[in-house]
Short mmCIF file of C-alpha atoms in Angstrom, two decimals:
data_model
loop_
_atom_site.label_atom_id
_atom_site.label_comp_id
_atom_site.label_asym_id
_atom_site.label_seq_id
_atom_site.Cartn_x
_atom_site.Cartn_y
_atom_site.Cartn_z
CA UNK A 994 -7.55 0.95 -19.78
CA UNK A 995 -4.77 1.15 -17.88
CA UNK A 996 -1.60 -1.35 -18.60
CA UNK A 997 -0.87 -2.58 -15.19
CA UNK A 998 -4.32 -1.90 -12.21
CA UNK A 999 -4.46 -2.19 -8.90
CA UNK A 1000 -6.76 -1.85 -6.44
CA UNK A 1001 -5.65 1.65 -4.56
CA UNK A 1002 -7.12 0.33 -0.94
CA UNK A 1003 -6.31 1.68 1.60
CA UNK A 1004 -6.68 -1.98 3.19
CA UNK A 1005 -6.63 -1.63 7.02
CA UNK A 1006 -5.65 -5.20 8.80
CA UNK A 1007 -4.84 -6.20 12.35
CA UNK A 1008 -1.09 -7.42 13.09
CA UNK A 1009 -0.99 -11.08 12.63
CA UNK A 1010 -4.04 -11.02 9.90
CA UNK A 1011 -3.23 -12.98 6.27
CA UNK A 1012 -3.70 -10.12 3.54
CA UNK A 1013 -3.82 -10.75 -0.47
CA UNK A 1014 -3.49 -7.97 -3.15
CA UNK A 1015 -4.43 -8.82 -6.93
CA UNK A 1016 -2.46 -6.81 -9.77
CA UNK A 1017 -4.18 -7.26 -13.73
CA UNK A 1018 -2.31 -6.60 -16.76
CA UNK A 1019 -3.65 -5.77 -20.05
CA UNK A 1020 -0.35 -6.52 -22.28
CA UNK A 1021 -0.59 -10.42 -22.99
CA UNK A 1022 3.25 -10.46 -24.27
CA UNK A 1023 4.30 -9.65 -20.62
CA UNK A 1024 7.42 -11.78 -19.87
CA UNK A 1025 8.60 -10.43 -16.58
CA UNK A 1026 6.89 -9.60 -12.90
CA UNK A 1027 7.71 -8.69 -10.19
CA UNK A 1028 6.44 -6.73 -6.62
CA UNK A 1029 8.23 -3.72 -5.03
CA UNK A 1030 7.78 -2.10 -1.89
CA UNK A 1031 7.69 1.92 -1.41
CA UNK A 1032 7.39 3.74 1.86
CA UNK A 1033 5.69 6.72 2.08
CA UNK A 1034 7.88 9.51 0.14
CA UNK A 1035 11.17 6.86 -0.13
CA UNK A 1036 11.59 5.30 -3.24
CA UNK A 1037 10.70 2.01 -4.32
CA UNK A 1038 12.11 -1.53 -3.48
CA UNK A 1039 12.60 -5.01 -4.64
CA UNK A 1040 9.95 -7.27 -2.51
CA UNK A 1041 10.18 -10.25 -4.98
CA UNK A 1042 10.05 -11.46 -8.44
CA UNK A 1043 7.38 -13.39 -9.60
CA UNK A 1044 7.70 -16.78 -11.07
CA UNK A 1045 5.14 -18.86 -13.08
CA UNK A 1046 5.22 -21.76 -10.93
CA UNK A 1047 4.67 -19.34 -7.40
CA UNK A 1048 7.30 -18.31 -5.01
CA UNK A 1049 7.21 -17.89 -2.02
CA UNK A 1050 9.94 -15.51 0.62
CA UNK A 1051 9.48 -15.98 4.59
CA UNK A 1052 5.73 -14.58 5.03
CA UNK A 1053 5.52 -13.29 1.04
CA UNK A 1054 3.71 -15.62 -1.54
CA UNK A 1055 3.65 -14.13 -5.37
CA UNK A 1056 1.45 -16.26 -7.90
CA UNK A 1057 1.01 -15.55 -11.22
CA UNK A 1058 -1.71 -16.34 -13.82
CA UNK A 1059 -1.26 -15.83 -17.23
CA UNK A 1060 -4.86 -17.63 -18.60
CA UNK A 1061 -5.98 -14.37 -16.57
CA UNK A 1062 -3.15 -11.95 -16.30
CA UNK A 1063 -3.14 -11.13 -13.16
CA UNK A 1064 -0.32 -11.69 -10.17
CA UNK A 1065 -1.45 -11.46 -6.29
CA UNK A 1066 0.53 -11.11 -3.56
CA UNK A 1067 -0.17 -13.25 -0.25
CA UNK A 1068 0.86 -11.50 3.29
CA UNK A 1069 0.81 -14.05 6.03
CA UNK A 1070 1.47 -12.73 9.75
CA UNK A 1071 1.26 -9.08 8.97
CA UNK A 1072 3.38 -7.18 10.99
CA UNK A 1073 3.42 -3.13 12.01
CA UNK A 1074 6.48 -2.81 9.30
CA UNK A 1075 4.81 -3.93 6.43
CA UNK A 1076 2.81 -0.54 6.43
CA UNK A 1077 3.41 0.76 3.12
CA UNK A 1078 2.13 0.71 -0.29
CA UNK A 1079 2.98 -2.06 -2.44
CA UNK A 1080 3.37 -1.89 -6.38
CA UNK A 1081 2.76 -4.32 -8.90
CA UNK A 1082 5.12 -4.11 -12.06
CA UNK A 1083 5.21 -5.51 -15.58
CA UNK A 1084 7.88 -6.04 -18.03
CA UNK A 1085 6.53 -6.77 -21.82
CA UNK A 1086 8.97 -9.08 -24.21
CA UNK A 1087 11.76 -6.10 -25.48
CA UNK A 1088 9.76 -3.64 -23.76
CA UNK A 1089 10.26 -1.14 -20.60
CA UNK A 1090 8.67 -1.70 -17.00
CA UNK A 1091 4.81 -0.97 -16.36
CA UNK A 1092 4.40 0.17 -12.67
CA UNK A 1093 0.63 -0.42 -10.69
CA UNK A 1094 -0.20 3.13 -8.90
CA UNK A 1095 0.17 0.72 -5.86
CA UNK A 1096 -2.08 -0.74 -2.97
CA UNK A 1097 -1.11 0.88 0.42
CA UNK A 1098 -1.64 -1.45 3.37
CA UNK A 1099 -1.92 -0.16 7.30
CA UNK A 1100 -1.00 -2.48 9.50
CA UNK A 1101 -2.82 -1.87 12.76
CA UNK A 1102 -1.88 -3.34 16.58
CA UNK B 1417 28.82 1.97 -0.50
CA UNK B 1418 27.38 0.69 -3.59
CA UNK B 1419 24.26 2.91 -4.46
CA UNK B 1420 22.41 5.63 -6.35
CA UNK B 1421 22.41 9.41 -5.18
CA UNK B 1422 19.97 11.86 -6.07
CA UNK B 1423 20.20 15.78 -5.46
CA UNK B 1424 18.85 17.39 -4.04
CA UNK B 1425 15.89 16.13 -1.70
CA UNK B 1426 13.88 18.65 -2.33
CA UNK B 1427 13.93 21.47 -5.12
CA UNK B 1428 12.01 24.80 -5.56
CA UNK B 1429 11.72 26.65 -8.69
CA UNK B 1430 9.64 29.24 -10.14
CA UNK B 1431 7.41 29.02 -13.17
CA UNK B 1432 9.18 29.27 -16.29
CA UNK B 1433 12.50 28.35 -15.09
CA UNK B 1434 14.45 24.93 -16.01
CA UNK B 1435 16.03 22.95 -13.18
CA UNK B 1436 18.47 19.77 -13.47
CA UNK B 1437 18.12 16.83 -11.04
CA UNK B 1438 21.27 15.34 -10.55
CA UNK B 1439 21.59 11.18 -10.86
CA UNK B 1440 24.89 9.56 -9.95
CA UNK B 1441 25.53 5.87 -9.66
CA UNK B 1442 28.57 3.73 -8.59
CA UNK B 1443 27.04 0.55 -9.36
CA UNK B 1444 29.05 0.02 -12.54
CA UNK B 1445 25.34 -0.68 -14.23
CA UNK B 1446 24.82 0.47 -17.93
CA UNK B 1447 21.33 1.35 -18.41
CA UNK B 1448 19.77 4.40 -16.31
CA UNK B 1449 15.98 5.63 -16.14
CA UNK B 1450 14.62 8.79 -15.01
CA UNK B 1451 10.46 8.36 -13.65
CA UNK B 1452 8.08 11.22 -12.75
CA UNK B 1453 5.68 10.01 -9.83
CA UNK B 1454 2.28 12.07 -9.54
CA UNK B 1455 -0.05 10.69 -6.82
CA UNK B 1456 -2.40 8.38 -7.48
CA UNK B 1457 -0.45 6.48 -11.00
CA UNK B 1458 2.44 4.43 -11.54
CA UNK B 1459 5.76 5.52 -12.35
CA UNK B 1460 5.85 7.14 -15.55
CA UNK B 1461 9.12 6.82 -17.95
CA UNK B 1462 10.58 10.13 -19.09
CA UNK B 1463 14.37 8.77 -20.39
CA UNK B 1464 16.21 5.97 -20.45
CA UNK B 1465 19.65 5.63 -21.68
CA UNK B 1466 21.11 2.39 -22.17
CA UNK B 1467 25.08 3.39 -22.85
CA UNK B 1468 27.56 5.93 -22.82
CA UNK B 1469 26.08 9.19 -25.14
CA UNK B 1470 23.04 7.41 -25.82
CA UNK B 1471 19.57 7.91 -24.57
CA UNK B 1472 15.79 7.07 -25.63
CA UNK B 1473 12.63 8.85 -25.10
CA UNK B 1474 10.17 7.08 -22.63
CA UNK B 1475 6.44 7.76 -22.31
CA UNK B 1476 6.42 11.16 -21.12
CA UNK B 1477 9.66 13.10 -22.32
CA UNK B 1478 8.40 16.24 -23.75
CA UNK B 1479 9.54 19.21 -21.57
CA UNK B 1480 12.58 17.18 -20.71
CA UNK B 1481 16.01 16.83 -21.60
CA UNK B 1482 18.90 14.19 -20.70
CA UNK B 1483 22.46 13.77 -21.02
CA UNK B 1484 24.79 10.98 -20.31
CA UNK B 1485 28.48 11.73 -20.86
CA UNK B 1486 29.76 9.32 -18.56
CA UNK B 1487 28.51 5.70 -17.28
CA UNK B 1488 27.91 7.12 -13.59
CA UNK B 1489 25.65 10.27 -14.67
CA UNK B 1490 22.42 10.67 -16.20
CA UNK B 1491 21.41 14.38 -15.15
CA UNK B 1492 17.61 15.41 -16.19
CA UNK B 1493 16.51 19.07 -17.08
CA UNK B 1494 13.19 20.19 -16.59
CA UNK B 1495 12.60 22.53 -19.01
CA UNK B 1496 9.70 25.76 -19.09
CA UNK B 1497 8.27 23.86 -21.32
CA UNK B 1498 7.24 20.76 -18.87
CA UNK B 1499 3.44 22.08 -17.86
CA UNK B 1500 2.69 20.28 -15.20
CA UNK B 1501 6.65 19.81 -13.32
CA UNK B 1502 5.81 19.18 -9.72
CA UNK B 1503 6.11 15.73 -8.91
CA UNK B 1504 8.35 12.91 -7.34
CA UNK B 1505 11.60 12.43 -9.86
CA UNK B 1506 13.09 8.71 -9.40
CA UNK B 1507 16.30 7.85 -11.28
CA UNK B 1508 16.51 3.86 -11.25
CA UNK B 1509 19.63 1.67 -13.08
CA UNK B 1510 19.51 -1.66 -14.21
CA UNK B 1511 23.13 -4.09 -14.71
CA UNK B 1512 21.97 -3.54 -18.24
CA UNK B 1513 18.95 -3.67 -20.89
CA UNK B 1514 18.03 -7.39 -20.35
CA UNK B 1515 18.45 -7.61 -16.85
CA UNK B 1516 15.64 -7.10 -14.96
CA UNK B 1517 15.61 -5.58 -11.40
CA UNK B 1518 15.69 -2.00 -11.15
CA UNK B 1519 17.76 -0.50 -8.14
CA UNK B 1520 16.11 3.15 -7.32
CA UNK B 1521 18.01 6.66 -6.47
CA UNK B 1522 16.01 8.46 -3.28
CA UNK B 1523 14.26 11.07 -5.33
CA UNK B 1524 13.96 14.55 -5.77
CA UNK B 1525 10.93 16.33 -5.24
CA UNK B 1526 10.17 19.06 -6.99
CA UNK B 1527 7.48 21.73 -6.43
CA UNK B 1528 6.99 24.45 -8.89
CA UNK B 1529 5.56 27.79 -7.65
#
């Protein structure tokens, strides 16, 4: 079993639709999250940190559940630049980063 | 500019030979990290160094070798021994050990023929 899964998609949405993308972790003793954003053949970037309690950054809303180990991240008003694939990525107590394959979103007009 | 360079962009090599991917950083961050990206998985850890003529193997480091003589370098060989070499090479830094976001180089790709 893979540490960190995602679902690969592609998902396909209009501009303006809502879009959520789930992330499970295996490793229980996870202490940090976080999602980052990579364009095709760039390299990745900080989207957001992920906080127990939910955050939440303009249209982007991380939750995290640790009864179930999984995070999601919420896309509200999807817009043509958020075309890209999005990776979900786990930091273990003392331990180094555990990176999702990633989800790739299209954003379609 | 603050930032992370990588060179080059894109690298070509015959089978057999070893090639070094350069990773330079004027971030004044301590800890460094060389990834290999194949299609379809995460990020895979080769190296990571954490100081000044120190580094630690990560998941994948056999066919690989590191140095890191000064705080702004962390070059990465790819030896003749790496069977499988073609991939996406990321170098990331971190302020240091604890902290947690990772700032990313652009990557080198690197096809093997």
């Amino acid at each position: 079993r893979k540490e960190v899964e995602q679902d690969p998609g592609p998902f396909n949405v209009p501009e303006g639709a809502t879009v959520a993308f789930n992330c499970t972790y295996s490793n229980s003793a996870s202490q940090s999250f976080f999602w980052y954003r990579q364009d095709c053949r760039k390299e990745p970037k900080l989207l957001m940190s992920v906080y127990s309690s939910g955050n939440e950054d303009g249209r982007f809303t991380a939750q995290l559940n640790r009864a179930s180990q999984y995070i999601s991240l919420l896309i509200r008003d999807s817009k043509l630049s958020d075309s890209a694939t999005y990776l979900c990525v786990v930091r273990p107590l003392n331990n180094d980063m555990r990176f999702g394959a990633g989800t790739r979103l299209t954003v379609k007009p | 500019d603050g930032g992370i360079t990588q060179s080059p962009k894109y690298l070509f090599r015959k089978e057999g030979q070893n090639v070094t991917l350069s990773c330079e950083q004027n971030l004044n961050h301590d800890a460094m990290y060389w990834y290999r990206q194949d299609p379809g998985q995460g990020l895979r850890l080769i190296y990571y160094s954490q100081i000044v003529n120190d580094f630690q193997k990560g998941d994948i480091a056999e066919g690989y070798s590191v140095s890191r003589e000064k705080k702004e370098s962390f070059p990465l060989t790819v030896t003749s021994a790496q069977k499988n070499p073609t991939a996406f090479y990321l170098c990331a830094t971190t302020r240091d050990r604890v902290y947690n976001e990772q700032f990313f180089g652009p990557g080198t790709r690197l096809t093997v023929l």
